[in-house]
XYZ file of C-alpha atoms in Angstrom:
528
model
C -38.993 31.005 -49.919
C -38.168 33.944 -48.126
C -40.444 36.332 -48.492
C -43.599 33.690 -47.175
C -46.396 35.005 -45.689
C -46.900 34.851 -41.779
C -50.338 33.891 -42.232
C -50.260 31.119 -44.672
C -52.893 28.577 -45.980
C -52.495 24.944 -46.124
C -51.963 25.178 -49.978
C -49.419 26.546 -50.163
C -45.710 25.206 -50.092
C -47.413 23.743 -53.044
C -46.123 27.351 -55.035
C -42.470 25.555 -53.999
C -42.328 23.272 -56.861
C -39.795 21.054 -55.483
C -42.402 20.422 -52.309
C -44.841 19.834 -55.478
C -43.142 17.219 -57.675
C -41.870 15.438 -54.489
C -45.857 15.744 -53.098
C -47.173 13.951 -55.643
C -44.861 11.504 -56.293
C -44.711 10.157 -52.360
C -49.644 10.759 -52.640
C -48.521 8.278 -55.846
C -46.634 6.151 -53.383
C -48.111 6.064 -50.738
C -51.129 4.876 -52.745
C -49.397 1.716 -54.559
C -48.927 0.959 -50.472
C -52.342 1.071 -49.133
C -53.424 -1.066 -52.334
C -50.772 -3.546 -51.419
C -52.560 -3.120 -47.224
C -56.076 -4.603 -48.733
C -54.431 -6.617 -51.265
C -53.064 -8.730 -48.162
C -54.784 -7.877 -46.180
C -57.701 -10.423 -48.099
C -55.090 -12.547 -48.825
C -55.155 -13.944 -45.651
C -59.230 -12.913 -44.538
C -59.747 -15.977 -44.626
C -58.141 -18.082 -44.053
C -58.449 -19.710 -40.764
C -57.078 -17.012 -37.286
C -57.713 -14.806 -39.320
C -57.441 -12.515 -36.858
C -54.527 -12.400 -35.733
C -53.305 -13.763 -39.417
C -53.971 -10.007 -41.078
C -53.027 -7.780 -37.132
C -49.830 -9.720 -38.615
C -49.584 -8.523 -41.477
C -50.030 -4.436 -40.698
C -47.347 -5.415 -37.721
C -44.297 -7.187 -39.822
C -44.780 -3.735 -42.041
C -44.788 -1.998 -38.678
C -42.591 -3.621 -36.001
C -39.384 -3.077 -38.350
C -39.570 0.802 -37.592
C -38.413 -0.210 -33.576
C -34.954 -1.303 -34.872
C -34.115 -0.077 -38.343
C -36.494 3.489 -36.876
C -33.075 5.221 -35.112
C -30.095 3.746 -36.946
C -31.776 5.274 -40.173
C -32.420 9.286 -38.604
C -28.902 8.317 -37.804
C -27.576 7.790 -41.285
C -30.068 10.672 -42.424
C -28.370 13.479 -40.954
C -24.772 11.826 -41.505
C -24.618 10.662 -44.970
C -26.595 11.554 -48.345
C -30.459 12.317 -47.551
C -31.367 12.708 -51.433
C -29.077 9.516 -51.950
C -30.105 7.539 -49.550
C -34.162 7.952 -50.804
C -32.555 6.365 -54.183
C -30.379 3.606 -53.143
C -34.051 2.585 -50.427
C -36.607 3.698 -53.379
C -34.669 0.936 -55.925
C -34.971 -1.167 -53.041
C -38.747 -1.332 -52.897
C -39.214 -1.530 -56.327
C -37.447 -4.707 -56.311
C -39.194 -6.161 -53.680
C -42.143 -4.782 -54.764
C -42.168 -6.543 -58.375
C -40.844 -9.623 -56.035
C -43.863 -9.722 -54.346
C -46.425 -9.505 -57.833
C -44.044 -11.721 -60.277
C -44.233 -14.404 -56.898
C -47.816 -13.612 -56.536
C -48.727 -14.053 -60.586
C -47.561 -17.069 -60.575
C -49.089 -19.060 -56.978
C -46.427 -19.254 -55.359
C -46.835 -16.833 -52.680
C -48.309 -18.674 -49.147
C -49.254 -16.735 -46.463
C -44.750 -17.321 -44.701
C -43.723 -15.899 -48.052
C -46.578 -12.966 -48.143
C -45.785 -11.997 -44.419
C -41.420 -12.356 -44.711
C -41.163 -9.713 -48.310
C -43.833 -7.505 -46.294
C -41.383 -7.281 -43.415
C -37.944 -7.160 -45.667
C -40.416 -3.964 -47.319
C -41.336 -2.273 -44.037
C -37.799 -2.106 -42.932
C -36.886 -0.685 -46.332
C -40.775 1.729 -45.359
C -38.278 2.530 -41.908
C -34.893 3.628 -43.621
C -36.263 5.743 -45.802
C -39.000 7.560 -42.867
C -35.837 9.125 -41.106
C -34.566 10.807 -44.330
C -38.283 11.247 -46.451
C -39.238 13.574 -42.913
C -36.053 15.436 -42.556
C -36.177 17.129 -46.013
C -38.942 18.909 -45.444
C -37.963 21.632 -43.464
C -35.411 21.572 -46.124
C -37.800 22.535 -49.447
C -40.071 24.907 -47.549
C -39.333 28.077 -45.100
C -39.988 28.113 -41.929
C -43.579 29.304 -41.696
C -44.352 27.159 -43.745
C -43.343 23.628 -42.164
C -47.115 23.972 -40.185
C -48.809 24.103 -43.767
C -46.093 21.574 -44.713
C -47.015 19.133 -42.648
C -50.854 18.948 -43.431
C -50.305 18.465 -46.613
C -47.480 15.772 -45.328
C -50.422 14.043 -43.422
C -52.813 14.845 -45.938
C -50.858 12.765 -48.696
C -51.210 9.355 -46.125
C -55.078 9.360 -46.363
C -55.918 10.787 -49.829
C -53.504 7.812 -50.469
C -55.946 5.786 -47.842
C -59.571 7.010 -49.273
C -58.343 6.645 -53.710
C -56.301 3.267 -52.456
C -58.396 0.230 -50.789
C -61.404 1.317 -53.219
C -58.704 1.004 -55.952
C -57.205 -1.759 -54.570
C -61.475 -3.446 -53.215
C -61.543 -3.306 -56.508
C -58.289 -4.061 -58.825
C -58.752 -7.604 -56.570
C -61.606 -8.532 -57.377
C -60.837 -8.135 -61.011
C -58.022 -9.867 -61.684
C -56.696 -10.752 -58.116
C -53.195 -9.466 -56.028
C -50.731 -9.577 -58.391
C -52.256 -6.372 -59.577
C -52.358 -4.897 -56.223
C -48.933 -5.744 -55.773
C -47.827 -5.055 -59.565
C -49.323 -0.917 -59.345
C -47.444 -1.229 -55.786
C -44.267 -1.528 -57.841
C -44.123 1.068 -60.549
C -45.628 3.729 -57.555
C -41.735 2.874 -56.167
C -41.059 3.276 -59.638
C -42.588 6.993 -59.451
C -40.141 8.276 -56.025
C -37.583 6.598 -58.185
C -37.665 9.404 -61.131
C -37.921 12.185 -58.258
C -35.594 11.484 -56.451
C -33.859 11.789 -60.134
C -34.381 15.252 -60.676
C -34.829 16.481 -57.596
C -31.094 17.629 -56.313
C -30.321 19.236 -53.411
C -28.740 23.194 -52.517
C -25.009 22.519 -52.415
C -23.960 24.387 -49.361
C -26.830 21.775 -46.903
C -25.221 18.913 -46.255
C -24.921 16.149 -43.898
C -22.018 17.381 -41.021
C -19.358 14.488 -40.274
C -19.875 13.103 -37.484
C -19.388 9.559 -37.030
C -22.281 6.685 -36.228
C -21.907 6.038 -33.165
C -20.855 8.940 -31.212
C -24.224 10.814 -33.668
C -25.976 7.606 -32.442
C -25.393 8.548 -28.715
C -25.751 12.492 -29.532
C -29.694 12.010 -31.155
C -31.068 9.801 -28.143
C -29.282 12.321 -25.484
C -30.480 14.871 -27.078
C -34.179 14.032 -26.526
C -33.495 12.855 -22.703
C -32.847 16.772 -22.340
C -35.894 17.808 -24.507
C -38.994 18.099 -22.314
C -40.702 19.029 -24.989
C -40.123 16.578 -27.462
C -40.188 13.822 -24.975
C -43.904 14.862 -24.095
C -44.518 14.392 -28.000
C -43.353 11.078 -28.022
C -45.623 10.204 -24.485
C -48.616 11.357 -26.783
C -48.220 10.440 -29.569
C -47.799 6.833 -27.595
C -50.392 6.932 -25.706
C -53.117 7.491 -29.028
C -51.843 5.105 -31.052
C -51.508 0.985 -29.257
C -54.727 1.817 -28.691
C -55.947 2.871 -32.118
C -54.066 0.878 -33.883
C -57.150 -1.602 -32.912
C -59.399 -0.237 -35.834
C -56.425 -0.206 -38.369
C -55.953 -4.287 -37.268
C -59.010 -5.394 -37.428
C -60.623 -3.443 -39.756
C -60.454 -6.320 -42.551
C -62.249 -7.998 -40.299
C -65.571 -6.290 -38.918
C -65.347 -5.829 -43.285
C -65.625 -9.885 -43.450
C -66.828 -11.740 -40.635
C -68.828 -8.945 -38.770
C -70.831 -6.974 -41.981
C -69.738 -9.746 -44.798
C -68.557 -7.563 -46.985
C -65.866 -8.520 -50.181
C -62.725 -6.489 -50.773
C -64.856 -4.288 -52.616
C -66.589 -3.013 -49.494
C -63.403 -2.906 -47.343
C -61.884 -1.239 -49.723
C -64.791 1.230 -48.830
C -64.675 1.662 -45.343
C -61.458 2.473 -45.481
C -61.743 4.792 -48.697
C -64.652 6.589 -45.688
C -61.267 7.014 -43.232
C -59.179 7.841 -45.590
C -61.976 10.643 -47.039
C -62.228 11.958 -43.762
C -58.959 12.895 -43.124
C -58.716 14.746 -46.305
C -61.501 16.609 -45.467
C -59.862 16.920 -41.560
C -56.154 18.493 -43.030
C -58.812 20.877 -44.433
C -60.227 22.339 -40.838
C -57.289 21.790 -39.117
C -55.827 25.182 -40.067
C -59.597 26.903 -38.382
C -59.638 24.338 -35.743
C -56.493 25.654 -34.555
C -56.957 29.070 -35.099
C -59.933 28.116 -31.976
C -58.686 25.469 -29.558
C -55.417 25.003 -28.342
C -53.380 22.255 -29.482
C -54.980 20.355 -26.563
C -58.191 21.260 -26.512
C -57.969 19.459 -29.825
C -55.846 16.313 -28.956
C -58.466 15.352 -26.910
C -61.527 16.104 -29.055
C -60.184 13.783 -31.869
C -58.681 11.336 -29.506
C -62.813 10.422 -28.435
C -64.416 11.019 -31.745
C -62.193 7.841 -33.073
C -63.126 6.446 -29.436
C -66.144 6.591 -30.862
C -65.225 5.412 -34.253
C -63.979 2.133 -31.902
C -66.796 2.373 -30.630
C -68.993 2.310 -33.508
C -66.927 -0.573 -35.134
C -67.329 -2.736 -32.399
C -71.703 -2.572 -32.118
C -72.491 -1.279 -36.480
C -74.261 -4.170 -38.141
C -74.623 -1.534 -41.120
C -72.135 -0.975 -43.878
C -73.661 2.254 -44.247
C -73.998 3.800 -41.005
C -70.669 2.620 -39.796
C -68.952 3.772 -42.814
C -70.535 7.567 -41.656
C -69.239 7.020 -38.888
C -66.138 6.731 -40.373
C -65.267 9.873 -41.633
C -64.785 11.778 -38.893
C -63.048 8.788 -37.374
C -60.639 9.553 -40.241
C -60.865 13.358 -39.559
C -59.457 12.854 -36.114
C -56.559 10.320 -37.312
C -55.463 13.311 -39.355
C -55.869 16.086 -36.666
C -53.808 13.923 -33.924
C -50.635 12.962 -36.507
C -50.710 16.465 -37.696
C -51.168 18.296 -34.125
C -48.198 15.894 -33.062
C -46.124 16.450 -36.274
C -46.400 20.037 -36.868
C -45.341 20.837 -33.362
C -42.247 17.673 -33.971
C -40.913 19.148 -37.677
C -40.479 22.536 -35.072
C -38.706 21.598 -32.223
C -36.700 19.750 -33.929
C -33.038 21.737 -34.907
C -31.540 20.802 -38.682
C -28.905 19.192 -37.292
C -30.699 16.470 -34.972
C -33.949 16.572 -36.845
C -33.761 13.546 -38.549
C -32.967 11.232 -35.695
C -35.430 13.492 -33.740
C -37.671 11.773 -35.713
C -36.495 9.093 -36.195
C -37.952 8.208 -32.197
C -40.861 9.832 -33.193
C -41.238 6.769 -35.397
C -40.412 4.330 -33.048
C -42.927 5.999 -30.575
C -45.699 6.229 -33.813
C -45.190 3.646 -35.661
C -43.595 0.002 -33.704
C -46.031 1.561 -31.851
C -49.310 0.559 -33.516
C -47.132 -2.185 -35.370
C -46.696 -4.096 -31.536
C -50.931 -2.536 -31.036
C -51.633 -4.547 -34.267
C -50.246 -7.808 -33.436
C -51.229 -7.129 -29.742
C -54.933 -6.460 -30.280
C -54.972 -8.975 -33.338
C -54.574 -11.588 -30.213
C -57.001 -10.047 -28.236
C -59.274 -10.883 -30.604
C -58.700 -14.695 -31.009
C -59.222 -15.038 -27.729
C -61.567 -12.482 -25.768
C -63.530 -11.857 -29.260
C -64.047 -9.028 -31.858
C -65.700 -6.278 -30.064
C -64.409 -6.730 -26.608
C -60.636 -6.459 -28.351
C -62.438 -3.423 -29.879
C -63.709 -1.925 -27.315
C -61.250 -2.418 -25.026
C -59.057 -0.202 -27.427
C -61.992 2.177 -27.165
C -61.274 2.266 -23.489
C -57.778 3.434 -23.397
C -58.196 6.008 -26.664
C -60.695 7.926 -23.484
C -58.036 7.143 -20.772
C -55.852 8.383 -22.442
C -57.454 11.641 -24.119
C -58.487 11.829 -19.036
C -54.871 12.295 -19.194
C -53.811 15.384 -21.678
C -54.177 18.037 -18.246
C -51.807 15.879 -16.430
C -49.350 15.182 -19.455
C -50.068 18.256 -21.702
C -48.827 18.905 -25.056
C -46.879 22.454 -24.122
C -47.842 24.191 -27.114
C -45.458 27.121 -25.668
C -41.885 25.316 -27.522
C -42.536 24.919 -31.082
C -42.562 28.940 -31.291
C -38.850 28.153 -29.707
C -36.606 29.411 -32.024
C -34.405 26.550 -33.537
C -31.500 27.920 -35.438
C -28.592 27.549 -35.829
C -26.585 30.267 -33.979
C -22.597 30.316 -33.691
C -22.460 32.559 -29.936
C -19.787 30.600 -27.653
C -15.700 32.542 -27.918
C -13.260 30.235 -29.579
C -11.140 29.064 -27.366
C -7.941 30.164 -26.599
C -5.180 26.830 -25.816
C -1.842 26.062 -25.740
C -2.228 23.323 -26.985
C -3.160 20.827 -30.337
C -6.481 18.932 -29.279
C -7.180 15.966 -31.630
C -11.156 15.914 -32.572
C -11.488 12.486 -31.006
C -9.378 13.231 -27.647
C -11.085 13.646 -24.729
C -13.131 13.226 -22.188
C -13.297 17.163 -22.080
C -14.366 18.603 -19.258
C -15.648 22.676 -19.184
C -15.391 25.170 -16.714
C -17.235 27.743 -16.292
C -16.679 29.768 -13.563
C -19.645 32.847 -12.616
C -19.857 36.246 -10.462
C -23.895 36.994 -9.084
C -24.053 39.404 -6.266
C -26.400 37.861 -3.555
C -29.750 39.693 -4.947
C -29.083 37.842 -8.019
C -28.593 34.192 -6.431
C -31.912 32.333 -6.310
C -32.763 34.138 -9.625
C -29.516 33.014 -11.143
C -29.598 29.144 -10.351
C -33.331 28.665 -11.946
C -31.849 30.281 -15.060
C -29.318 27.832 -14.674
C -32.088 24.621 -14.987
C -32.429 25.452 -18.862
C -28.869 25.647 -19.599
C -27.798 22.731 -18.192
C -30.290 20.375 -19.918
C -29.271 22.539 -23.025
C -25.356 21.750 -22.381
C -26.805 18.025 -21.967
C -28.654 18.443 -25.551
C -25.665 19.773 -27.303
C -23.331 17.687 -26.092
C -22.622 17.514 -22.694
C -22.731 13.096 -21.153
C -22.223 15.179 -17.394
C -23.860 18.427 -15.247
C -23.427 20.361 -12.058
C -23.536 23.687 -10.775
C -21.088 24.100 -7.622
C -21.356 27.394 -5.719
C -17.421 27.970 -3.613
C -17.601 27.778 -0.566
C -14.926 29.658 0.365
C -16.152 32.740 -1.403
C -19.369 33.868 -1.261
C -21.345 34.582 -4.700
C -18.987 32.628 -6.819
C -20.188 29.284 -8.871
C -19.175 26.539 -11.106
C -20.307 25.242 -13.694
C -18.778 21.835 -14.574
C -20.070 19.753 -17.493
C -18.502 16.747 -19.850
C -18.294 15.997 -23.462
C -17.328 12.573 -25.187
C -14.446 14.689 -27.468
C -13.333 17.498 -28.470
C -14.748 17.346 -31.714
C -17.764 16.467 -30.091
C -17.594 20.190 -27.768
C -16.409 22.006 -30.540
C -19.595 21.156 -32.297
C -21.325 22.134 -29.428
C -19.454 25.926 -30.240
C -20.275 25.918 -34.566
C -23.252 22.993 -35.052
C -25.767 22.845 -32.050
C -25.890 25.723 -30.708
C -30.085 27.756 -31.524
C -30.750 31.222 -31.038
C -32.971 29.687 -27.807
C -30.064 27.546 -26.385
C -27.665 31.114 -26.510
C -31.299 33.284 -25.051
C -31.073 31.043 -22.129
C -27.508 31.680 -21.317
C -27.481 35.087 -22.154
C -30.669 35.691 -19.023
C -28.112 33.936 -16.735
C -25.999 35.715 -18.102
C -27.612 39.054 -16.815
C -27.680 37.901 -13.291
C -23.507 37.869 -13.374
C -22.112 40.851 -12.635
C -18.581 40.474 -15.454
C -18.249 37.836 -18.110
C -17.915 33.918 -16.842
C -13.730 33.103 -16.425
C -13.693 29.514 -18.927
C -11.576 26.244 -18.770
C -11.306 23.212 -20.946
C -9.450 20.431 -18.969
C -7.967 17.488 -21.569
C -6.673 14.246 -19.785
C -2.860 13.482 -20.273
C -1.164 12.608 -22.808
C -0.533 8.235 -22.494
């Protein structure tokens, strides 16, 4: 895998057998999930308050991310990801099979449907961080952008194929058939995960769950590039969710289509996303990430306006093709940047926070836009969402993506010298106060102070709860860096498992401006 070409094609990861197997299994599962979404929404589209109910289906499947995703990311970083995927795939198979059996028996009321959809949403929220985090284990770093595009593509292939199949199956045999297919698709994932074997040397760290949760959120708070990705995701997905939530109502009440017609509209979106995956690589070569995000957001806004104003299925389906491509461009750009930005030790937790924002925002947005359509009307709700999309694109010059950070080297390195101590601290001893003293010539002082700013962010990302830099009032040119880490074990992880090559480069830049090596002290609380 280390000999992959520097400029790999979009399909290069498919040459790796394990990636190809898991990708195909996930595609089958995504097709089943989209089929279930169409079947569930179509069961409710003729009920009173159809806009609110169909939006509630999306909300029930996506809102669990808000509560489950971050703990799931912690579990995926500290436990075996393969076992997590295996257990949850079996659970999802059982839940989907239960929904199919109840529907076949005529026992699926709207309450039952939304409850089981919510439980499956919880399962999916638990699965997603582990599934996203294993991708860099399957391909080399240079293929991560292509792998991210392919992982976005699998969702959109499913969006193209699943709804069309669901429309046909709902018309032929009812929603229970669609729910049965979804249960079988989860069984396919279970078999693929059973076949996959993780490398024996790649195991999660033995962090405790609560400290791991704190360290993950601390990392994101002190990673400006990650925070900007989360902001861009929120500004796009909340208004964009209106189209996905209200499209079944547009198909039913505005266009007077059946389940098959609604499936074809979703298939047009999915087809566009597939085409978007094919052209995103040359688009990236022509334009920067911020230009791509702005253009894609405006195209998606145009598709949302079309849903509000067009009253014929054919022109709307044609318009939804570039709209689906725009969706793929946004998702792939955000996901690629995040995969490249996060180091391995916190990858699942960072991706979990991204899923909280993206999928949670989609769930909240679906609920809000459904209520807005009921109160103000379908067309006005969609036009309002389009206006927010345009406003979000207008913020890109002020809050752009930090595309340069995607090229930072997040490889873990161990450049800190082992601490020389007379005491033998217990791993849980703490908090630990670390003092690092520097001597800096007067001419280098401004540059040194500037160089220490990224060092401070690095210390916080890797475990420091507090960080400060002081100047010795009695000795000009003497500076003392002070930071506090919750426990001795947390500080040892800074030494050996959390410092990346980029973090080390920040410190090297500061040290190059000092006179001689720094002096380090480790201060521990005295015995009780």
